[in-house]
Amino acid sequence: DGGITQSPKYLFRKEGQNVTLSCEQNLNHDAMYWYRQDPGQGLRLIYYSQIVNDFQKGDIAEGYSVSREKKESFPLTVTSAQKNPTAFYLCASSQGDGLSRAETQYFGPGTRLLVL
Amino acid sequence: AQSVTQPDIHITVSEGASLELRCNYSYGATPYLFWYVQSPGQGLQLLLKYFSGDTLVQGIKGFEAEFKRSQSSFNLRKPSVHWSDAAEYFCAVGPSNDYKLSFGAGTTVTVRA
């Protein structure tokens, strides 16, 4: 089955520690996204990537980093600079067929990050 | 800048009753509009989308939405809700020349027996 997988489902971070969230898709989509979800705030865009080896900051990129070395993978690192990392993190991907950039985004199951 | 407002934070509806969730957007040109549903602890599932054409859009699970340009709205409706419709619903808007979507804060739907 085609889809988006995120791992782990739950992640615990200690103070001063960097942690990496995994996102893999087998939909052959060009674009991938990371969102942060907090209660009552909807989804906020952290980073997005339109193509391999290229990515752009979203609305709340501070304290986060990404890489896009392969089309199917878009890992997110939550660095120690992110002072309030507790949230639900969602990865998404979209086709990008060249006719429109606002293609439908498909989401993974999410990773919940908690601070110890 | 584009934005989305979902005026209702929480709605409670009886099973079998109709449901309408409101979504108002702010965007200069014709927007691309989406409704997603999220069950607790899960990712988002696309219910329906509007890109162009017929302003009444049919989606999965018996949902529909109507795009009204004059009111800058894209309200979601279902004639008869089922207990499994209890979830959080998000409206999103995006321009055609940008990969970025803006999401509303969400509406939580509770279904009572």
PDB file of C-alpha atoms in Angstrom:
ATOM      1  CA  ASP A   1       0.000   0.000   0.000  1.00  0.00           C
ATOM      2  CA  GLY A   2       1.191   3.503  -0.793  1.00  0.00           C
ATOM      3  CA  GLY A   3       1.382   5.971   2.016  1.00  0.00           C
ATOM      4  CA  ILE A   4       3.381   8.000   4.483  1.00  0.00           C
ATOM      5  CA  THR A   5       5.009   6.489   7.523  1.00  0.00           C
ATOM      6  CA  GLN A   6       6.290   8.369  10.533  1.00  0.00           C
ATOM      7  CA  SER A   7       8.387   6.989  13.333  1.00  0.00           C
ATOM      8  CA  PRO A   8       8.465   6.735  16.206  1.00  0.00           C
ATOM      9  CA  LYS A   9       4.865   7.190  17.315  1.00  0.00           C
ATOM     10  CA  TYR A  10       6.059   8.639  20.637  1.00  0.00           C
ATOM     11  CA  LEU A  11       9.420  10.296  21.309  1.00  0.00           C
ATOM     12  CA  PHE A  12      10.892  11.591  24.527  1.00  0.00           C
ATOM     13  CA  ARG A  13      13.480  14.308  24.620  1.00  0.00           C
ATOM     14  CA  LYS A  14      15.772  15.253  27.452  1.00  0.00           C
ATOM     15  CA  GLU A  15      16.892  18.822  28.052  1.00  0.00           C
ATOM     16  CA  GLY A  16      19.649  19.888  25.660  1.00  0.00           C
ATOM     17  CA  GLN A  17      19.150  16.902  23.394  1.00  0.00           C
ATOM     18  CA  ASN A  18      18.567  16.870  19.649  1.00  0.00           C
ATOM     19  CA  VAL A  19      16.032  14.343  18.375  1.00  0.00           C
ATOM     20  CA  THR A  20      15.152  13.302  14.830  1.00  0.00           C
ATOM     21  CA  LEU A  21      11.692  12.407  13.570  1.00  0.00           C
ATOM     22  CA  SER A  22      11.467  10.140  10.569  1.00  0.00           C
ATOM     23  CA  CYS A  23       9.114  10.604   7.598  1.00  0.00           C
ATOM     24  CA  GLU A  24       9.062   8.265   4.593  1.00  0.00           C
ATOM     25  CA  GLN A  25       6.672   8.207   1.636  1.00  0.00           C
ATOM     26  CA  ASN A  26       6.277   5.704  -1.196  1.00  0.00           C
ATOM     27  CA  LEU A  27       3.788   7.783  -3.176  1.00  0.00           C
ATOM     28  CA  ASN A  28       6.501   9.137  -5.498  1.00  0.00           C
ATOM     29  CA  HIS A  29       5.500  12.647  -4.466  1.00  0.00           C
ATOM     30  CA  ASP A  30       7.828  15.549  -5.173  1.00  0.00           C
ATOM     31  CA  ALA A  31       6.894  17.829  -2.274  1.00  0.00           C
ATOM     32  CA  MET A  32       7.080  17.057   1.442  1.00  0.00           C
ATOM     33  CA  TYR A  33       6.135  19.070   4.507  1.00  0.00           C
ATOM     34  CA  TRP A  34       6.495  19.176   8.286  1.00  0.00           C
ATOM     35  CA  TYR A  35       3.796  20.648  10.492  1.00  0.00           C
ATOM     36  CA  ARG A  36       3.533  21.189  14.201  1.00  0.00           C
ATOM     37  CA  GLN A  37       0.150  20.815  15.882  1.00  0.00           C
ATOM     38  CA  ASP A  38      -0.676  22.302  19.276  1.00  0.00           C
ATOM     39  CA  PRO A  39      -4.111  22.155  20.917  1.00  0.00           C
ATOM     40  CA  GLY A  40      -6.409  24.902  19.657  1.00  0.00           C
ATOM     41  CA  GLN A  41      -3.886  26.221  17.131  1.00  0.00           C
ATOM     42  CA  GLY A  42      -4.386  24.073  14.084  1.00  0.00           C
ATOM     43  CA  LEU A  43      -1.336  23.164  12.030  1.00  0.00           C
ATOM     44  CA  ARG A  44       1.680  25.398  11.566  1.00  0.00           C
ATOM     45  CA  LEU A  45       4.227  24.825   8.808  1.00  0.00           C
ATOM     46  CA  ILE A  46       7.804  24.208   9.952  1.00  0.00           C
ATOM     47  CA  TYR A  47       9.643  23.346   6.709  1.00  0.00           C
ATOM     48  CA  TYR A  48       8.769  22.180   3.238  1.00  0.00           C
ATOM     49  CA  SER A  49      10.673  20.736   0.326  1.00  0.00           C
ATOM     50  CA  GLN A  50       9.646  20.872  -3.323  1.00  0.00           C
ATOM     51  CA  ILE A  51      12.489  18.750  -4.638  1.00  0.00           C
ATOM     52  CA  VAL A  52      15.439  16.677  -3.484  1.00  0.00           C
ATOM     53  CA  ASN A  53      18.305  18.683  -1.958  1.00  0.00           C
ATOM     54  CA  ASP A  54      16.159  21.781  -1.584  1.00  0.00           C
ATOM     55  CA  PHE A  55      13.908  22.987   1.228  1.00  0.00           C
ATOM     56  CA  GLN A  56      12.365  26.224   2.520  1.00  0.00           C
ATOM     57  CA  LYS A  57      11.499  27.539   5.942  1.00  0.00           C
ATOM     58  CA  GLY A  58       7.888  27.685   6.930  1.00  0.00           C
ATOM     59  CA  ASP A  59       6.281  29.905   9.535  1.00  0.00           C
ATOM     60  CA  ILE A  60       7.973  28.438  12.626  1.00  0.00           C
ATOM     61  CA  ALA A  61      11.359  27.060  11.504  1.00  0.00           C
ATOM     62  CA  GLU A  62      13.422  28.316  14.447  1.00  0.00           C
ATOM     63  CA  GLY A  63      14.850  25.447  16.479  1.00  0.00           C
ATOM     64  CA  TYR A  64      14.268  22.892  13.730  1.00  0.00           C
ATOM     65  CA  SER A  65      16.339  21.524  10.848  1.00  0.00           C
ATOM     66  CA  VAL A  66      15.605  19.213   7.914  1.00  0.00           C
ATOM     67  CA  SER A  67      17.328  17.425   5.064  1.00  0.00           C
ATOM     68  CA  ARG A  68      16.062  16.023   1.763  1.00  0.00           C
ATOM     69  CA  GLU A  69      18.716  13.695   0.417  1.00  0.00           C
ATOM     70  CA  LYS A  70      16.229  11.254  -1.075  1.00  0.00           C
ATOM     71  CA  LYS A  71      12.857  11.844  -2.707  1.00  0.00           C
ATOM     72  CA  GLU A  72      11.086   9.498  -0.327  1.00  0.00           C
ATOM     73  CA  SER A  73      12.582  10.769   2.940  1.00  0.00           C
ATOM     74  CA  PHE A  74      12.302  14.083   4.813  1.00  0.00           C
ATOM     75  CA  PRO A  75      13.591  13.781   8.409  1.00  0.00           C
ATOM     76  CA  LEU A  76      13.037  16.577  10.917  1.00  0.00           C
ATOM     77  CA  THR A  77      15.498  17.322  13.711  1.00  0.00           C
ATOM     78  CA  VAL A  78      14.242  19.131  16.779  1.00  0.00           C
ATOM     79  CA  THR A  79      17.292  20.856  18.193  1.00  0.00           C
ATOM     80  CA  SER A  80      18.039  21.974  21.729  1.00  0.00           C
ATOM     81  CA  ALA A  81      17.342  25.527  20.528  1.00  0.00           C
ATOM     82  CA  GLN A  82      13.639  24.687  20.356  1.00  0.00           C
ATOM     83  CA  LYS A  83      12.576  25.607  23.874  1.00  0.00           C
ATOM     84  CA  ASN A  84       9.019  24.340  23.693  1.00  0.00           C
ATOM     85  CA  PRO A  85       9.146  21.172  21.593  1.00  0.00           C
ATOM     86  CA  THR A  86       6.222  19.315  23.146  1.00  0.00           C
ATOM     87  CA  ALA A  87       3.697  18.910  20.323  1.00  0.00           C
ATOM     88  CA  PHE A  88       2.266  16.553  17.750  1.00  0.00           C
ATOM     89  CA  TYR A  89       4.337  16.548  14.543  1.00  0.00           C
ATOM     90  CA  LEU A  90       2.776  15.724  11.200  1.00  0.00           C
ATOM     91  CA  CYS A  91       4.530  14.984   7.942  1.00  0.00           C
ATOM     92  CA  ALA A  92       2.756  15.390   4.604  1.00  0.00           C
ATOM     93  CA  SER A  93       3.494  15.033   0.914  1.00  0.00           C
ATOM     94  CA  SER A  94       1.949  16.215  -2.349  1.00  0.00           C
ATOM     95  CA  GLN A  95       2.329  15.326  -6.010  1.00  0.00           C
ATOM     96  CA  GLY A  96       3.281  18.625  -7.604  1.00  0.00           C
ATOM     97  CA  ASP A  97       2.258  17.991 -11.212  1.00  0.00           C
ATOM     98  CA  GLY A  98       3.405  21.353 -12.523  1.00  0.00           C
ATOM     99  CA  LEU A  99      -0.109  22.645 -13.167  1.00  0.00           C
ATOM    100  CA  SER A 100      -0.531  23.894  -9.644  1.00  0.00           C
ATOM    101  CA  ARG A 101       1.635  24.001  -6.590  1.00  0.00           C
ATOM    102  CA  ALA A 102      -1.338  23.800  -4.253  1.00  0.00           C
ATOM    103  CA  GLU A 103      -1.809  20.105  -4.703  1.00  0.00           C
ATOM    104  CA  THR A 104      -3.615  17.943  -2.195  1.00  0.00           C
ATOM    105  CA  GLN A 105      -1.436  17.146   0.779  1.00  0.00           C
ATOM    106  CA  TYR A 106      -1.565  13.644   2.263  1.00  0.00           C
ATOM    107  CA  PHE A 107      -0.597  13.170   5.886  1.00  0.00           C
ATOM    108  CA  GLY A 108       1.229  10.581   7.922  1.00  0.00           C
ATOM    109  CA  PRO A 109      -0.005   9.298  11.312  1.00  0.00           C
ATOM    110  CA  GLY A 110       2.132  11.733  13.321  1.00  0.00           C
ATOM    111  CA  THR A 111       4.760  11.626  16.066  1.00  0.00           C
ATOM    112  CA  ARG A 112       4.082  12.926  19.558  1.00  0.00           C
ATOM    113  CA  LEU A 113       7.153  14.516  21.119  1.00  0.00           C
ATOM    114  CA  LEU A 114       7.334  14.884  24.867  1.00  0.00           C
ATOM    115  CA  VAL A 115      10.000  16.521  26.988  1.00  0.00           C
ATOM    116  CA  LEU A 116      11.293  14.681  30.060  1.00  0.00           C
TER     117      LEU A 116
ATOM    118  CA  ALA B   1      -1.845  37.050   3.437  1.00  0.00           C
ATOM    119  CA  GLN B   2      -4.143  34.070   3.358  1.00  0.00           C
ATOM    120  CA  SER B   3      -5.923  32.901   6.496  1.00  0.00           C
ATOM    121  CA  VAL B   4      -8.713  30.629   7.624  1.00  0.00           C
ATOM    122  CA  THR B   5     -11.222  31.078  10.436  1.00  0.00           C
ATOM    123  CA  GLN B   6     -13.281  28.285  11.887  1.00  0.00           C
ATOM    124  CA  PRO B   7     -15.664  30.138  14.219  1.00  0.00           C
ATOM    125  CA  ASP B   8     -16.852  27.096  16.145  1.00  0.00           C
ATOM    126  CA  ILE B   9     -14.331  25.484  18.476  1.00  0.00           C
ATOM    127  CA  HIS B  10     -16.651  22.682  19.552  1.00  0.00           C
ATOM    128  CA  ILE B  11     -19.977  21.380  18.248  1.00  0.00           C
ATOM    129  CA  THR B  12     -22.159  18.699  19.815  1.00  0.00           C
ATOM    130  CA  VAL B  13     -24.710  16.976  17.619  1.00  0.00           C
ATOM    131  CA  SER B  14     -27.069  14.036  18.100  1.00  0.00           C
ATOM    132  CA  GLU B  15     -26.561  10.914  16.052  1.00  0.00           C
ATOM    133  CA  GLY B  16     -28.740  11.105  12.961  1.00  0.00           C
ATOM    134  CA  ALA B  17     -28.965  14.894  13.036  1.00  0.00           C
ATOM    135  CA  SER B  18     -27.473  17.163  10.407  1.00  0.00           C
ATOM    136  CA  LEU B  19     -24.093  18.813  10.808  1.00  0.00           C
ATOM    137  CA  GLU B  20     -22.667  22.033   9.404  1.00  0.00           C
ATOM    138  CA  LEU B  21     -19.160  23.273  10.108  1.00  0.00           C
ATOM    139  CA  ARG B  22     -18.251  26.803   9.174  1.00  0.00           C
ATOM    140  CA  CYS B  23     -15.103  27.940   7.410  1.00  0.00           C
ATOM    141  CA  ASN B  24     -14.284  31.496   6.347  1.00  0.00           C
ATOM    142  CA  TYR B  25     -11.153  32.326   4.413  1.00  0.00           C
ATOM    143  CA  SER B  26      -9.229  35.417   3.493  1.00  0.00           C
ATOM    144  CA  TYR B  27      -7.458  35.395   0.164  1.00  0.00           C
ATOM    145  CA  GLY B  28      -7.367  37.820  -2.757  1.00  0.00           C
ATOM    146  CA  ALA B  29      -7.867  35.497  -5.713  1.00  0.00           C
ATOM    147  CA  THR B  30      -9.707  32.221  -6.144  1.00  0.00           C
ATOM    148  CA  PRO B  31      -8.438  29.940  -3.420  1.00  0.00           C
ATOM    149  CA  TYR B  32      -7.871  26.229  -3.311  1.00  0.00           C
ATOM    150  CA  LEU B  33      -9.917  24.915  -0.372  1.00  0.00           C
ATOM    151  CA  PHE B  34      -9.732  21.699   1.593  1.00  0.00           C
ATOM    152  CA  TRP B  35     -11.484  19.955   4.467  1.00  0.00           C
ATOM    153  CA  TYR B  36      -9.599  17.374   6.513  1.00  0.00           C
ATOM    154  CA  VAL B  37     -10.699  15.166   9.419  1.00  0.00           C
ATOM    155  CA  GLN B  38      -8.508  13.979  12.276  1.00  0.00           C
ATOM    156  CA  SER B  39      -9.324  11.231  14.759  1.00  0.00           C
ATOM    157  CA  PRO B  40      -7.585  11.451  18.157  1.00  0.00           C
ATOM    158  CA  GLY B  41      -3.857  10.767  17.922  1.00  0.00           C
ATOM    159  CA  GLN B  42      -4.011  10.240  14.168  1.00  0.00           C
ATOM    160  CA  GLY B  43      -2.981  12.056  11.025  1.00  0.00           C
ATOM    161  CA  LEU B  44      -5.296  14.092   8.820  1.00  0.00           C
ATOM    162  CA  GLN B  45      -7.519  12.491   6.198  1.00  0.00           C
ATOM    163  CA  LEU B  46      -8.761  14.469   3.224  1.00  0.00           C
ATOM    164  CA  LEU B  47     -12.556  14.722   3.080  1.00  0.00           C
ATOM    165  CA  LEU B  48     -12.908  16.913  -0.009  1.00  0.00           C
ATOM    166  CA  LYS B  49     -11.338  19.750  -1.945  1.00  0.00           C
ATOM    167  CA  TYR B  50     -12.350  22.633  -4.187  1.00  0.00           C
ATOM    168  CA  PHE B  51     -10.087  23.808  -6.981  1.00  0.00           C
ATOM    169  CA  SER B  52     -12.547  25.155  -9.559  1.00  0.00           C
ATOM    170  CA  GLY B  53     -15.832  24.377 -11.309  1.00  0.00           C
ATOM    171  CA  ASP B  54     -18.982  23.307  -9.497  1.00  0.00           C
ATOM    172  CA  THR B  55     -19.224  25.142  -6.205  1.00  0.00           C
ATOM    173  CA  LEU B  56     -20.881  22.190  -4.451  1.00  0.00           C
ATOM    174  CA  VAL B  57     -18.257  19.557  -3.789  1.00  0.00           C
ATOM    175  CA  GLN B  58     -18.931  15.980  -2.768  1.00  0.00           C
ATOM    176  CA  GLY B  59     -16.484  14.161  -0.555  1.00  0.00           C
ATOM    177  CA  ILE B  60     -15.992  10.895   1.241  1.00  0.00           C
ATOM    178  CA  LYS B  61     -18.076   9.600   4.157  1.00  0.00           C
ATOM    179  CA  GLY B  62     -21.181  11.438   2.939  1.00  0.00           C
ATOM    180  CA  PHE B  63     -19.762  14.945   3.405  1.00  0.00           C
ATOM    181  CA  GLU B  64     -20.234  17.876   1.050  1.00  0.00           C
ATOM    182  CA  ALA B  65     -19.099  21.484   1.045  1.00  0.00           C
ATOM    183  CA  GLU B  66     -20.226  24.597  -0.785  1.00  0.00           C
ATOM    184  CA  PHE B  67     -17.891  27.334  -1.968  1.00  0.00           C
ATOM    185  CA  LYS B  68     -19.494  30.779  -1.728  1.00  0.00           C
ATOM    186  CA  ARG B  69     -17.201  33.443  -3.112  1.00  0.00           C
ATOM    187  CA  SER B  70     -19.475  36.330  -2.060  1.00  0.00           C
ATOM    188  CA  GLN B  71     -19.292  35.178   1.556  1.00  0.00           C
ATOM    189  CA  SER B  72     -15.689  33.908   1.495  1.00  0.00           C
ATOM    190  CA  SER B  73     -16.967  30.674   2.945  1.00  0.00           C
ATOM    191  CA  PHE B  74     -16.532  26.950   2.414  1.00  0.00           C
ATOM    192  CA  ASN B  75     -18.879  25.288   4.883  1.00  0.00           C
ATOM    193  CA  LEU B  76     -18.892  21.528   5.395  1.00  0.00           C
ATOM    194  CA  ARG B  77     -22.184  19.634   5.744  1.00  0.00           C
ATOM    195  CA  LYS B  78     -23.463  16.149   6.396  1.00  0.00           C
ATOM    196  CA  PRO B  79     -27.185  15.337   6.386  1.00  0.00           C
ATOM    197  CA  SER B  80     -27.081  12.622   9.051  1.00  0.00           C
ATOM    198  CA  VAL B  81     -24.125  12.100  11.356  1.00  0.00           C
ATOM    199  CA  HIS B  82     -22.893   8.777  12.664  1.00  0.00           C
ATOM    200  CA  TRP B  83     -21.088   8.197  15.943  1.00  0.00           C
ATOM    201  CA  SER B  84     -17.922   7.556  13.917  1.00  0.00           C
ATOM    202  CA  ASP B  85     -17.991  11.174  12.708  1.00  0.00           C
ATOM    203  CA  ALA B  86     -16.810  12.344  16.129  1.00  0.00           C
ATOM    204  CA  ALA B  87     -13.415  13.908  15.361  1.00  0.00           C
ATOM    205  CA  GLU B  88     -11.669  17.198  14.747  1.00  0.00           C
ATOM    206  CA  TYR B  89     -12.218  18.910  11.420  1.00  0.00           C
ATOM    207  CA  PHE B  90      -9.832  21.319   9.735  1.00  0.00           C
ATOM    208  CA  CYS B  91     -10.426  23.714   6.881  1.00  0.00           C
ATOM    209  CA  ALA B  92      -7.401  24.794   4.825  1.00  0.00           C
ATOM    210  CA  VAL B  93      -6.754  27.311   2.044  1.00  0.00           C
ATOM    211  CA  GLY B  94      -3.930  27.677  -0.439  1.00  0.00           C
ATOM    212  CA  PRO B  95      -3.179  29.748  -3.500  1.00  0.00           C
ATOM    213  CA  SER B  96      -2.398  28.003  -6.751  1.00  0.00           C
ATOM    214  CA  ASN B  97       1.126  29.426  -6.984  1.00  0.00           C
ATOM    215  CA  ASP B  98       2.356  28.415  -3.545  1.00  0.00           C
ATOM    216  CA  TYR B  99       2.987  25.115  -1.829  1.00  0.00           C
ATOM    217  CA  LYS B 100       1.905  26.509   1.519  1.00  0.00           C
ATOM    218  CA  LEU B 101      -1.506  25.815   3.015  1.00  0.00           C
ATOM    219  CA  SER B 102      -3.026  27.779   5.887  1.00  0.00           C
ATOM    220  CA  PHE B 103      -5.109  25.777   8.321  1.00  0.00           C
ATOM    221  CA  GLY B 104      -7.895  26.867  10.603  1.00  0.00           C
ATOM    222  CA  ALA B 105      -7.721  26.095  14.318  1.00  0.00           C
ATOM    223  CA  GLY B 106     -10.149  23.225  13.915  1.00  0.00           C
ATOM    224  CA  THR B 107     -13.645  22.313  15.094  1.00  0.00           C
ATOM    225  CA  THR B 108     -14.145  19.374  17.433  1.00  0.00           C
ATOM    226  CA  VAL B 109     -17.342  17.433  16.810  1.00  0.00           C
ATOM    227  CA  THR B 110     -18.922  15.363  19.559  1.00  0.00           C
ATOM    228  CA  VAL B 111     -21.736  12.984  18.648  1.00  0.00           C
ATOM    229  CA  ARG B 112     -24.208  12.035  21.360  1.00  0.00           C
ATOM    230  CA  ALA B 113     -26.393   8.957  21.209  1.00  0.00           C
TER     231      ALA B 113
END
